[in-house]
Coordinates of C-alpha atoms in Angstrom, one line a residue:
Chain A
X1 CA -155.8 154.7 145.6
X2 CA -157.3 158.2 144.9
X3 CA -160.4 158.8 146.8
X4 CA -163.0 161.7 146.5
X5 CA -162.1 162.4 142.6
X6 CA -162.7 165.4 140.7
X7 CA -164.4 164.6 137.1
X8 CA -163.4 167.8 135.6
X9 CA -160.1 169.6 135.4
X10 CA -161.3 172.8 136.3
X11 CA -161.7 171.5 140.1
X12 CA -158.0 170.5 140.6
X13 CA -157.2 173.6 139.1
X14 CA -159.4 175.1 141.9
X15 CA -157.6 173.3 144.8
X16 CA -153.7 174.5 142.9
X17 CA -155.9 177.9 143.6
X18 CA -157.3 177.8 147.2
X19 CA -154.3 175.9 148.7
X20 CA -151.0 177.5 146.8
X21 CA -151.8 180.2 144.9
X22 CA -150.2 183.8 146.6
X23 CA -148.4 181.7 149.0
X24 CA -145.5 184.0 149.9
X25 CA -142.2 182.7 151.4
X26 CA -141.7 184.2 154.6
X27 CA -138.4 183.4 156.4
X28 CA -138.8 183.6 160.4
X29 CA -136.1 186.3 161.6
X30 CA -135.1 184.2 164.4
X31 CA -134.9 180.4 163.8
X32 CA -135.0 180.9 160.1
X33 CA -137.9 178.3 159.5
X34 CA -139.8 179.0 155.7
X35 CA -143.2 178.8 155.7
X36 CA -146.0 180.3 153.5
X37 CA -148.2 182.5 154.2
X38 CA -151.6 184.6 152.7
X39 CA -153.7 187.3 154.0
X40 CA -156.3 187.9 152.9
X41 CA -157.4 190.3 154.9
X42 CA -155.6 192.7 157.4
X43 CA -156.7 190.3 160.0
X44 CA -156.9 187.1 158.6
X45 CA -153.4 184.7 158.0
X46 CA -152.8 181.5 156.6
X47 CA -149.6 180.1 157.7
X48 CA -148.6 176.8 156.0
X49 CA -145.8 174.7 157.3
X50 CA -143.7 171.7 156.0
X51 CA -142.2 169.0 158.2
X52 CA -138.9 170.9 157.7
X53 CA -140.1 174.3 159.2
X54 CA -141.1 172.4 162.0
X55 CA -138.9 170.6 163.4
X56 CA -136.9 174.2 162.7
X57 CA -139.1 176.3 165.2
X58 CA -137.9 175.9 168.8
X59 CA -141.0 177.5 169.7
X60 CA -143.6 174.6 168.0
X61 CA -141.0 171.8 169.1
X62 CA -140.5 172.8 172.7
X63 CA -144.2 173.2 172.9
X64 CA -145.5 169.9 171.1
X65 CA -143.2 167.8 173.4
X66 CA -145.0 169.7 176.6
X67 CA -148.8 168.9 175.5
X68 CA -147.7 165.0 174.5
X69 CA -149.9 164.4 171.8
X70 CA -152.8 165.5 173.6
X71 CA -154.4 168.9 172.5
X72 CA -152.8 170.6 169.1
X73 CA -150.5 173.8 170.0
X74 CA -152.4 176.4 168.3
X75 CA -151.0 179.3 170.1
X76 CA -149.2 181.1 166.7
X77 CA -145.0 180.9 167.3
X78 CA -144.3 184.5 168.3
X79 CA -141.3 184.9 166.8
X80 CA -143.1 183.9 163.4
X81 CA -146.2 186.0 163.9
X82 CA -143.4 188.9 164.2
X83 CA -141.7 187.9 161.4
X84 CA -144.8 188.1 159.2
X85 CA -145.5 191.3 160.5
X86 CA -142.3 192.6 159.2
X87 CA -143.1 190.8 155.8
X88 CA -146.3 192.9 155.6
X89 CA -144.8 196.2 156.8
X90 CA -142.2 195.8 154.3
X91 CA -144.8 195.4 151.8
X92 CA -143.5 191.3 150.6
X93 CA -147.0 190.0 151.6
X94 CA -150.4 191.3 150.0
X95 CA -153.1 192.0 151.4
X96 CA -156.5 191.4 149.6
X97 CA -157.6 187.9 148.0
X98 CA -158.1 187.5 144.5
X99 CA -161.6 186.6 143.8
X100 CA -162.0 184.5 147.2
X101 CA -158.1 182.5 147.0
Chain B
X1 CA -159.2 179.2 127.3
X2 CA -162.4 180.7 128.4
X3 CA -163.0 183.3 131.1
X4 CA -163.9 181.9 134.2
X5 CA -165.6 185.2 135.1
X6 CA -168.1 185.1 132.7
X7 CA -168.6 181.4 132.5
X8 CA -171.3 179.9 134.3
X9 CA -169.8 178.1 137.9
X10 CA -170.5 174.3 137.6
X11 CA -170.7 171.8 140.5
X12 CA -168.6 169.2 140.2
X13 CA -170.1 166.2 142.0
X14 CA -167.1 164.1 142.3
X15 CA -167.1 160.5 142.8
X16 CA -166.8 159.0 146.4
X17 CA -163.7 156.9 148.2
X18 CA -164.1 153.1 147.5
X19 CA -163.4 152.4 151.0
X20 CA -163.8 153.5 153.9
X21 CA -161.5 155.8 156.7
X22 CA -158.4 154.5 158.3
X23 CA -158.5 155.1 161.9
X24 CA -160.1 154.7 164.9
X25 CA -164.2 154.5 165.4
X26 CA -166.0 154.8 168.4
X27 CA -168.8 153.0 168.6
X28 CA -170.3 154.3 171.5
X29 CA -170.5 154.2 175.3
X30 CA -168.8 150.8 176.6
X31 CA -171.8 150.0 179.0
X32 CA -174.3 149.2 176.9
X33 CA -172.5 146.3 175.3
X34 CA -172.0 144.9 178.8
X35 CA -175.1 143.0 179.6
X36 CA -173.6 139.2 178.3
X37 CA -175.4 139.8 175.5
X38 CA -174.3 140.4 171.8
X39 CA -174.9 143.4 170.0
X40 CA -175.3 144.5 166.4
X41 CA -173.7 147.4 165.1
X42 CA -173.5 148.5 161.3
X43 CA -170.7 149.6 160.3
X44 CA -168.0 149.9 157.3
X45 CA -171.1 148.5 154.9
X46 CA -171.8 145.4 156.9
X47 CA -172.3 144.4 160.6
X48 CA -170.4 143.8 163.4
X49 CA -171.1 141.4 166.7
X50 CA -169.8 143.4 170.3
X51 CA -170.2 141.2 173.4
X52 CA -168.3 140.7 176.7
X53 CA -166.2 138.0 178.0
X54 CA -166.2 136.7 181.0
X55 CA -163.2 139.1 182.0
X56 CA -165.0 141.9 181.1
X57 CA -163.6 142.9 178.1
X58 CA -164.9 143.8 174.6
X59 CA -164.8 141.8 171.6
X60 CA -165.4 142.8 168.1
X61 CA -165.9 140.9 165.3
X62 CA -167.5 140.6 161.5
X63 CA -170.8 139.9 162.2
X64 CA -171.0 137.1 159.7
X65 CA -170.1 133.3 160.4
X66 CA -167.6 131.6 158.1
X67 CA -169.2 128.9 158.3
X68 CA -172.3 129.7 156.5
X69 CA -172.8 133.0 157.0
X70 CA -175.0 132.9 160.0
X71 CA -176.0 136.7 161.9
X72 CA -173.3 136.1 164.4
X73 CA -175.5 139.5 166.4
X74 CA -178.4 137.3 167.1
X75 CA -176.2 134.5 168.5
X76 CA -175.3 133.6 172.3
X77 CA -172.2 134.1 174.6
X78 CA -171.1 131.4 175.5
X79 CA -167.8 131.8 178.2
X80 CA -166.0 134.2 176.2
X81 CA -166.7 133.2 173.1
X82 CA -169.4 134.2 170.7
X83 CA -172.1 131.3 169.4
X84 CA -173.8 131.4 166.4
X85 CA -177.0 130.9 165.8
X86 CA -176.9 128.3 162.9
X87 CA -174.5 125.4 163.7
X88 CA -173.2 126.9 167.1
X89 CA -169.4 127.9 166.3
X90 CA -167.7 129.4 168.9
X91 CA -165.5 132.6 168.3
X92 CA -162.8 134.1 170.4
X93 CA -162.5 138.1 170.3
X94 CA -158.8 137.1 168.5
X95 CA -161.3 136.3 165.8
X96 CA -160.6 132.4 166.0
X97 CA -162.8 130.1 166.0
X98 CA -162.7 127.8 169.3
X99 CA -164.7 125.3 169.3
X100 CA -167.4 123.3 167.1
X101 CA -169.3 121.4 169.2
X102 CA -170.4 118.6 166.8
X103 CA -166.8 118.4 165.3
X104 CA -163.3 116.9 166.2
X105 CA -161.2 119.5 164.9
X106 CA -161.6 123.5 164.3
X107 CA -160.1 123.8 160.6
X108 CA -156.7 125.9 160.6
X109 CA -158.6 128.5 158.4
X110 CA -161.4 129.4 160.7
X111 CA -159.8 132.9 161.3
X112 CA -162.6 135.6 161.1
X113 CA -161.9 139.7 160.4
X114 CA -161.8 140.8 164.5
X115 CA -161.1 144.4 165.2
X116 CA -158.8 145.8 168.0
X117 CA -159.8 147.6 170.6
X118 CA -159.5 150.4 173.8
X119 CA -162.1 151.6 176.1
X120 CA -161.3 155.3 176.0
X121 CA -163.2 158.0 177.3
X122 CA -165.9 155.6 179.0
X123 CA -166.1 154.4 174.8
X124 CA -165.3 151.5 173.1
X125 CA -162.9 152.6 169.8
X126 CA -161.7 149.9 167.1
X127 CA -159.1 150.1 164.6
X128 CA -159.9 150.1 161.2
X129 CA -157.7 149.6 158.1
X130 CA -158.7 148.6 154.7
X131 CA -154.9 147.6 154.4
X132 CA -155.4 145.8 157.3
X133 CA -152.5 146.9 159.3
X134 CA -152.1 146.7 163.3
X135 CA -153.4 149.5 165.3
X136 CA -151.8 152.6 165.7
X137 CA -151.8 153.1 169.2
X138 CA -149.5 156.3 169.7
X139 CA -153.0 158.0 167.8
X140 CA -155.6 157.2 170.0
X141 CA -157.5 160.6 170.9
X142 CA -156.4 161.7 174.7
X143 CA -157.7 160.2 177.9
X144 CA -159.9 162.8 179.5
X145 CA -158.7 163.6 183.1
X146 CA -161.6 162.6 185.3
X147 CA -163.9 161.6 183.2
X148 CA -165.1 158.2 185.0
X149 CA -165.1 160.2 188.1
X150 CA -168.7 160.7 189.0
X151 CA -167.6 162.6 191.4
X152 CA -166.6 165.1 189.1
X153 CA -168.8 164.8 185.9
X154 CA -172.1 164.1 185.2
X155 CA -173.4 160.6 183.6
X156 CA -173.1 160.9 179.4
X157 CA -175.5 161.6 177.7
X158 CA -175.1 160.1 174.7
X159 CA -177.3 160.3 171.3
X160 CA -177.7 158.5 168.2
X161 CA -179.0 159.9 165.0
X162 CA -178.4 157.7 161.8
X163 CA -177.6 160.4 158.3
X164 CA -178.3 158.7 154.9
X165 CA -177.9 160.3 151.8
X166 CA -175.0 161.7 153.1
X167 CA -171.0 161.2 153.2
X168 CA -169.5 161.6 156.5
X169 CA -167.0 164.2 155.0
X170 CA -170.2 166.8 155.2
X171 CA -169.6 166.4 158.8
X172 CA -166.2 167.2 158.6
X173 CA -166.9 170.4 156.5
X174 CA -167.8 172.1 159.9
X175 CA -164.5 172.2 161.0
X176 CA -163.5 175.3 158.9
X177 CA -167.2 176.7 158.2
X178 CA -166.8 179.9 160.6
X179 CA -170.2 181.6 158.7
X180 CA -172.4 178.4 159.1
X181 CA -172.5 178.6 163.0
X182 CA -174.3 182.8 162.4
X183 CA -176.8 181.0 159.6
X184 CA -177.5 177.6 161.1
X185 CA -176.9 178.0 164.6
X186 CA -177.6 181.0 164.9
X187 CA -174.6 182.5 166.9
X188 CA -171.8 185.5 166.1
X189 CA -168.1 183.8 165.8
X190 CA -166.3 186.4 168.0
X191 CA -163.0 184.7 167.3
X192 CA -162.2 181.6 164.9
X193 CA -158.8 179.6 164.2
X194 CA -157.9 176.5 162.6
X195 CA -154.7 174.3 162.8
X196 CA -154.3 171.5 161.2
X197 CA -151.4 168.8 161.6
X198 CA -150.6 165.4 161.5
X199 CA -153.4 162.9 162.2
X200 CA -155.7 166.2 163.8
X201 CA -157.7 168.9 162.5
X202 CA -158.8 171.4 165.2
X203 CA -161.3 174.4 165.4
X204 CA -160.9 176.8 167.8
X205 CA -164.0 179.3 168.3
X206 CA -165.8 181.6 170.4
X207 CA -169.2 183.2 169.9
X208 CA -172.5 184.5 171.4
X209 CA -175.9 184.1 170.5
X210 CA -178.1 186.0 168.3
X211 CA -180.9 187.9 170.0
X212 CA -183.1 187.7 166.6
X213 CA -183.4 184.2 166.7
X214 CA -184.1 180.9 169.6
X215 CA -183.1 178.0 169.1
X216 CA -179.8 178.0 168.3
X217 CA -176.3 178.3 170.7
X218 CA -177.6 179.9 173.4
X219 CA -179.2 183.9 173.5
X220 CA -177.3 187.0 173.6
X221 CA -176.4 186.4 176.8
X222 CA -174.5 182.7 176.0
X223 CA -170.9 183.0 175.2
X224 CA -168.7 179.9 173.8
X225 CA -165.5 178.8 174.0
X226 CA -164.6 176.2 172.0
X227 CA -161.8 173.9 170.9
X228 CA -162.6 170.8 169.2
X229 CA -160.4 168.6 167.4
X230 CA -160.4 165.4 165.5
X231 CA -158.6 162.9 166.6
X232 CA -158.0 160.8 163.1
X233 CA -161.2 160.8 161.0
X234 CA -164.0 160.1 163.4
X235 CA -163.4 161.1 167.0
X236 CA -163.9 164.7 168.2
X237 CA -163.6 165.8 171.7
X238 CA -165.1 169.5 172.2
X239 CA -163.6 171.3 175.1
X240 CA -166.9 173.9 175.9
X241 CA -166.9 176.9 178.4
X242 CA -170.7 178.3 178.0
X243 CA -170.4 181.3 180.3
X244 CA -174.3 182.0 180.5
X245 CA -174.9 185.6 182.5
X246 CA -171.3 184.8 184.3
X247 CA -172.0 181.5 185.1
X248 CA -169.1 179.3 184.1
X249 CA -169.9 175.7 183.1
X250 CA -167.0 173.4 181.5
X251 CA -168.9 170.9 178.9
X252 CA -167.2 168.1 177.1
X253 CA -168.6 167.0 173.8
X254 CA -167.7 164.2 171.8
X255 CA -168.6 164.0 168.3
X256 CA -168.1 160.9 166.5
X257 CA -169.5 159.0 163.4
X258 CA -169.3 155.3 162.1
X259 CA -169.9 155.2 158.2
X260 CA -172.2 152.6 157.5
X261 CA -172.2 152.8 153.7
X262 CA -170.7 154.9 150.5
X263 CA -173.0 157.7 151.8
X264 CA -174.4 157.1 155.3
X265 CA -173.5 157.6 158.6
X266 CA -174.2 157.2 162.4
X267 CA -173.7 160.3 164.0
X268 CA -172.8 159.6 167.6
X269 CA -172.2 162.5 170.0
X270 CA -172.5 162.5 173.5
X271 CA -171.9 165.4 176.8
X272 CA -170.7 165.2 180.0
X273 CA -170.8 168.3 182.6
X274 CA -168.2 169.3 185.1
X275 CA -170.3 169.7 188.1
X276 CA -170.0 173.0 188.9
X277 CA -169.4 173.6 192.8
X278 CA -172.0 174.0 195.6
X279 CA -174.2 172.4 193.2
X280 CA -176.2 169.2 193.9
X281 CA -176.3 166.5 191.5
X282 CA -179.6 167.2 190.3
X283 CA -178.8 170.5 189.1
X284 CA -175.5 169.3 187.4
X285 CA -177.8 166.6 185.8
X286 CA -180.5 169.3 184.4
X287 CA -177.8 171.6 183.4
X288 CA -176.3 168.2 181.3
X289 CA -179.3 167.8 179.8
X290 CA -179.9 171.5 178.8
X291 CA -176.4 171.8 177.0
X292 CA -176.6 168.4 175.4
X293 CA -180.9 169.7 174.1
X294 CA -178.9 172.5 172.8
X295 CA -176.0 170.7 170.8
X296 CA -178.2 167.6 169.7
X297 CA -180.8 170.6 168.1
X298 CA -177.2 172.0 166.4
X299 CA -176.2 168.8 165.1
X300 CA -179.9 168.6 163.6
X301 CA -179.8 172.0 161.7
X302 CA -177.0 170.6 160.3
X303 CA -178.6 167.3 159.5
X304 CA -181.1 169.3 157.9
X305 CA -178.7 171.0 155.6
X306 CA -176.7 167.7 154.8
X307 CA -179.7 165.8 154.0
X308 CA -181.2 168.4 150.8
X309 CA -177.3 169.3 149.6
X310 CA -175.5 168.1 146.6
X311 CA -171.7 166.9 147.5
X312 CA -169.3 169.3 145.9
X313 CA -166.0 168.8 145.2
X314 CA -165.1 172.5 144.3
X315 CA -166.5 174.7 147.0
X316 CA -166.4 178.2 145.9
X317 CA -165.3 180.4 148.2
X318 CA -165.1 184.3 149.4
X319 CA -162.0 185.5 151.0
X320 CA -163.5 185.4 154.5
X321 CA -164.4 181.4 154.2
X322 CA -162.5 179.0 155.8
X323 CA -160.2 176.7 154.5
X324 CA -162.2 174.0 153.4
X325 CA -159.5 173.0 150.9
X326 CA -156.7 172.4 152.8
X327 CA -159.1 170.9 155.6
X328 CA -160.0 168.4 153.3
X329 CA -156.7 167.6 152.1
X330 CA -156.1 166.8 155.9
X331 CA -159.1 164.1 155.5
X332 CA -157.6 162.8 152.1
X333 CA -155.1 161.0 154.4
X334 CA -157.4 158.5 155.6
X335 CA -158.7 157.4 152.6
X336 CA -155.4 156.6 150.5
X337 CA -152.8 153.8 151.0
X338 CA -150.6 154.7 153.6
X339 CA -147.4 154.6 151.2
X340 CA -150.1 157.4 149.4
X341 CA -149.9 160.2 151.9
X342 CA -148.3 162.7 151.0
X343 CA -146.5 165.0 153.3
X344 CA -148.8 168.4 152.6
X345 CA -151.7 165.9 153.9
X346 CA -150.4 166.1 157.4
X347 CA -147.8 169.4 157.4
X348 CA -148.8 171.7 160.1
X349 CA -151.2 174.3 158.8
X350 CA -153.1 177.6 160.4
X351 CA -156.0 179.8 159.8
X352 CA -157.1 182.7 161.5
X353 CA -160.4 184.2 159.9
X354 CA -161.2 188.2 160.8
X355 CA -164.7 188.2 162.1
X356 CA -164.5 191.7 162.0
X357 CA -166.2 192.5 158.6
X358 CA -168.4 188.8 158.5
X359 CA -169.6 190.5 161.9
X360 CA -170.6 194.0 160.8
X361 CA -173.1 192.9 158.4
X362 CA -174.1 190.5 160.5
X363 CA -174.5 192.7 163.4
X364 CA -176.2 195.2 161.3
X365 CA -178.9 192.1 159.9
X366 CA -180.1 191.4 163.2
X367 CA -180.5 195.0 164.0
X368 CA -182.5 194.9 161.0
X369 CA -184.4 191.7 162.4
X370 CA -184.9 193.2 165.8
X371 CA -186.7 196.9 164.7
X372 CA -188.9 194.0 161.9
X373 CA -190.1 192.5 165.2
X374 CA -190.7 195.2 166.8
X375 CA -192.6 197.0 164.4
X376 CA -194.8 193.7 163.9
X377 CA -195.7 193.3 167.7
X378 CA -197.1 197.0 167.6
X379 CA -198.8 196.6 164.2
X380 CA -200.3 193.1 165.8
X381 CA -200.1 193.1 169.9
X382 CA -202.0 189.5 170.1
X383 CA -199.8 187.5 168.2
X384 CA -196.6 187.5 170.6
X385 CA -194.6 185.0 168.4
X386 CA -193.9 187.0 165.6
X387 CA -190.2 185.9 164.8
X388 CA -187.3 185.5 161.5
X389 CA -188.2 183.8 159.1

């Protein structure tokens, strides 16, 4: 059952928008986990993850199974945060939103 | 099709869930449903009965007899069981029915809706599931270390504050909404993240008061850690470290809410203070009662904001907002069947705002503000109150 439903078209368009569109596939150089990620700014990242990438990241895995369930690892994976870095040096990632997404 | 650039922006209302969150709900501090007495608390759009039995424990059930529909809340305890008002039928906290005084035989059908629960945190959670499934139990927000320990905290203060015209979801909002804490509460984000995974949504923040305006987080010279996360839909614990002037205090906050009906709530959110060393417990007590003043006047802007908004199903946002729309795809998993979910509900995701830019104007506002108040204490010495409007 669907809950909190749009009535007009426009707004599921919107969330396509603000939660996929300029999603770029960024590969991590190390455990080769894909995730995608945005920036819209030089200093601001969105990094989004599937169960796959996951379970692929030693880092995130190693570091869930320490805090047991208790507080969310939010620490970014290194290795990742490096690999993005690479993405945007090599010019694969833009930087700059498109009217606010 | 049209040009959404040139087009005037409509709000789209939406319509609201049917039902209400999976999950657990808190419904406040164990202790005050210990006194043999039951208690009536609304929730889910109807009422529940709390009491104690005679081993201590919580039971929680509809609040409304099968029978015929008697307020099981203004009944009596009797043993363990709960006695209603009308005809006196006794119910177990299995949500069976006992015992009929005037009556041979219990019918096999006398089974009532009874919630699980856990005393966590000093709280009494229950499990609720429109599906009606058993309890997830590998969920349950974290025991806090110490916590009981008076020794160690202070007593909770813990506050009420009932929101209608409201969904709870409003509540939620604040999770990602790194500019609302500079206009409602009145305090610079310094650094803000978000991850989101599985059943919890976390905020991670840090931030120092404005100097142009009271009555918000703290002055300029408050800072603010904090990491809060929701544990399922309605359970928060805030981690706090208020470093006021270099003095360190630790402050946990829970924020939790019970939705009553399709759009109201009971906002629930109480504080407890690590007693800092070399301080008596009086001290620890007034500093409690400072820092919880200070949230329960946060949560109250906010009220004050929920209570005159329109619900809007397509936010639109600037590149430095957070993001409310994956945040809220998080909360969607509560609301659909469970064979519903799908897995971008509850895949990891993370958000790292630049406050950088957000803070420059900001910073160059209350400048602005400041040199306004100064100029209108020289221009009028008597009034010493001149502040931002």
């Amino acid at each position: 059952m669907a809950s909190f439903v749009p009535t007009s078209q426009d707004t599921v368009e919107d969330q396509r928008l603000y939660t996929q569109a300029r999603l770029v596939e960024v590969e991590c150089l190390d455990c080769l986990a894909r995730v995608g990620v945005k920036k819209n700014s030089e200093h601001q990242t969105s990094v989004q993850w599937t169960a796959e990438a996951q379970a692929q990241c030693p880092d995130l895995v190693r570091r869930k199974a320490a805090a047991d369930g208790a507080r969310l690892v939010h620490a970014r994976c290194p290795r990742l945060a490096a690999s993005i870095e690479a993405a945007v040096a090599d010019g694969r990632i833009q930087i700059g939103a498109e009217d606010g997404y | 099709m049209a040009d959404p650039t040139t087009q005037t922006r409509t709000l789209d209302h939406g319509s609201q869930p049917e039902r209400f969150a999976r999950g657990w709900h808190c419904l406040g501090l164990a202790s005050q449903f210990k006194d043999g007495k039951p208690h009536a608390v609304e929730a889910f759009g109807g009422k529940l009965v709390v009491w104690e039995n005679s081993k201590g424990e919580l039971g929680v059930l509809d609040g409304y007899c099968r029978h015929m529909g008697g307020d099981l809340t203004q009944g009596t305890v009797k043993g363990d069981e709960i006695g209603c008002p009308f005809h006196d039928w006794r119910w177990g906290a299995d949500g069976r029915c006992k015992q009929i005084p005037y009556a041979r035989r219990v019918p096999l059908r006398a089974r009532t809706k009874a919630y699980e629960t856990v005393i966590r945190n000093d709280s009494l959670l229950i499990w609720h599931d429109p599906e009606g499934s058993k309890a997830d139990y590998d969920i349950l927000p974290p025991e806090l270390p110490d916590i009981g320990n008076r020794e160690v905290y202070t007593d909770w203060i813990w506050n009420t504050v009932p929101i209608k015209g409201s969904h709870c979801r409003e509540l939620i909002d604040n999770v990602v909404d790194m500019a609302h804490f500079y206009y409602v509460h009145f305090a610079f984000p310094t650094d803000f993240r978000n991850v989101f995974e599985d059943h919890m949504a976390t905020q991670y923040m840090a931030s120092k008061g404005r100097p142009d305006v009271a009555g918000g987080y703290g002055d300029a010279d408050m800072f603010l850690k904090s990491e809060a996360t929701y544990y399922g839909p309605a359970y928060m614990i805030n981690w706090l470290e208020v470093d006021y002037k270099g003095f360190v205090t630790e402050v946990i906050l829970i924020n939790c809410h019970i939705p009553t009906g399709p759009d109201s709530f009971l906002l629930q959110y109480g504080i407890t203070v690590k007693k800092p060393e070399g301080l008596d417990d009086k001290t620890a007590n007034f500093i409690g009662k400072k820092y919880a003043d200070m949230f329960g006047d946060g949560f109250l802007q906010d009220v004050h904001i929920w209570q005159n908004k329109v619900p809007v199903q397509n936010p639109l946002l600037c590149e430095e907002d957070g993001p409310v729309y994956q945040l809220r795809r998080w909360y969607e998993q509560f609301y659909v069947d469970v064979a519903d979910i799908e897995p971008e509900m509850r895949a990891r995701f993370e958000f790292e705002v630049d406050t950088t830019k957000a803070n420059e104007y900001w910073h160059e506002e209350v400048a602005e503000n400041l040199r306004r108040i100064e100029a209108e204490k020289a221009e009028n010495p008597e009034s010493s109150d001149a502040g931002v409007s």
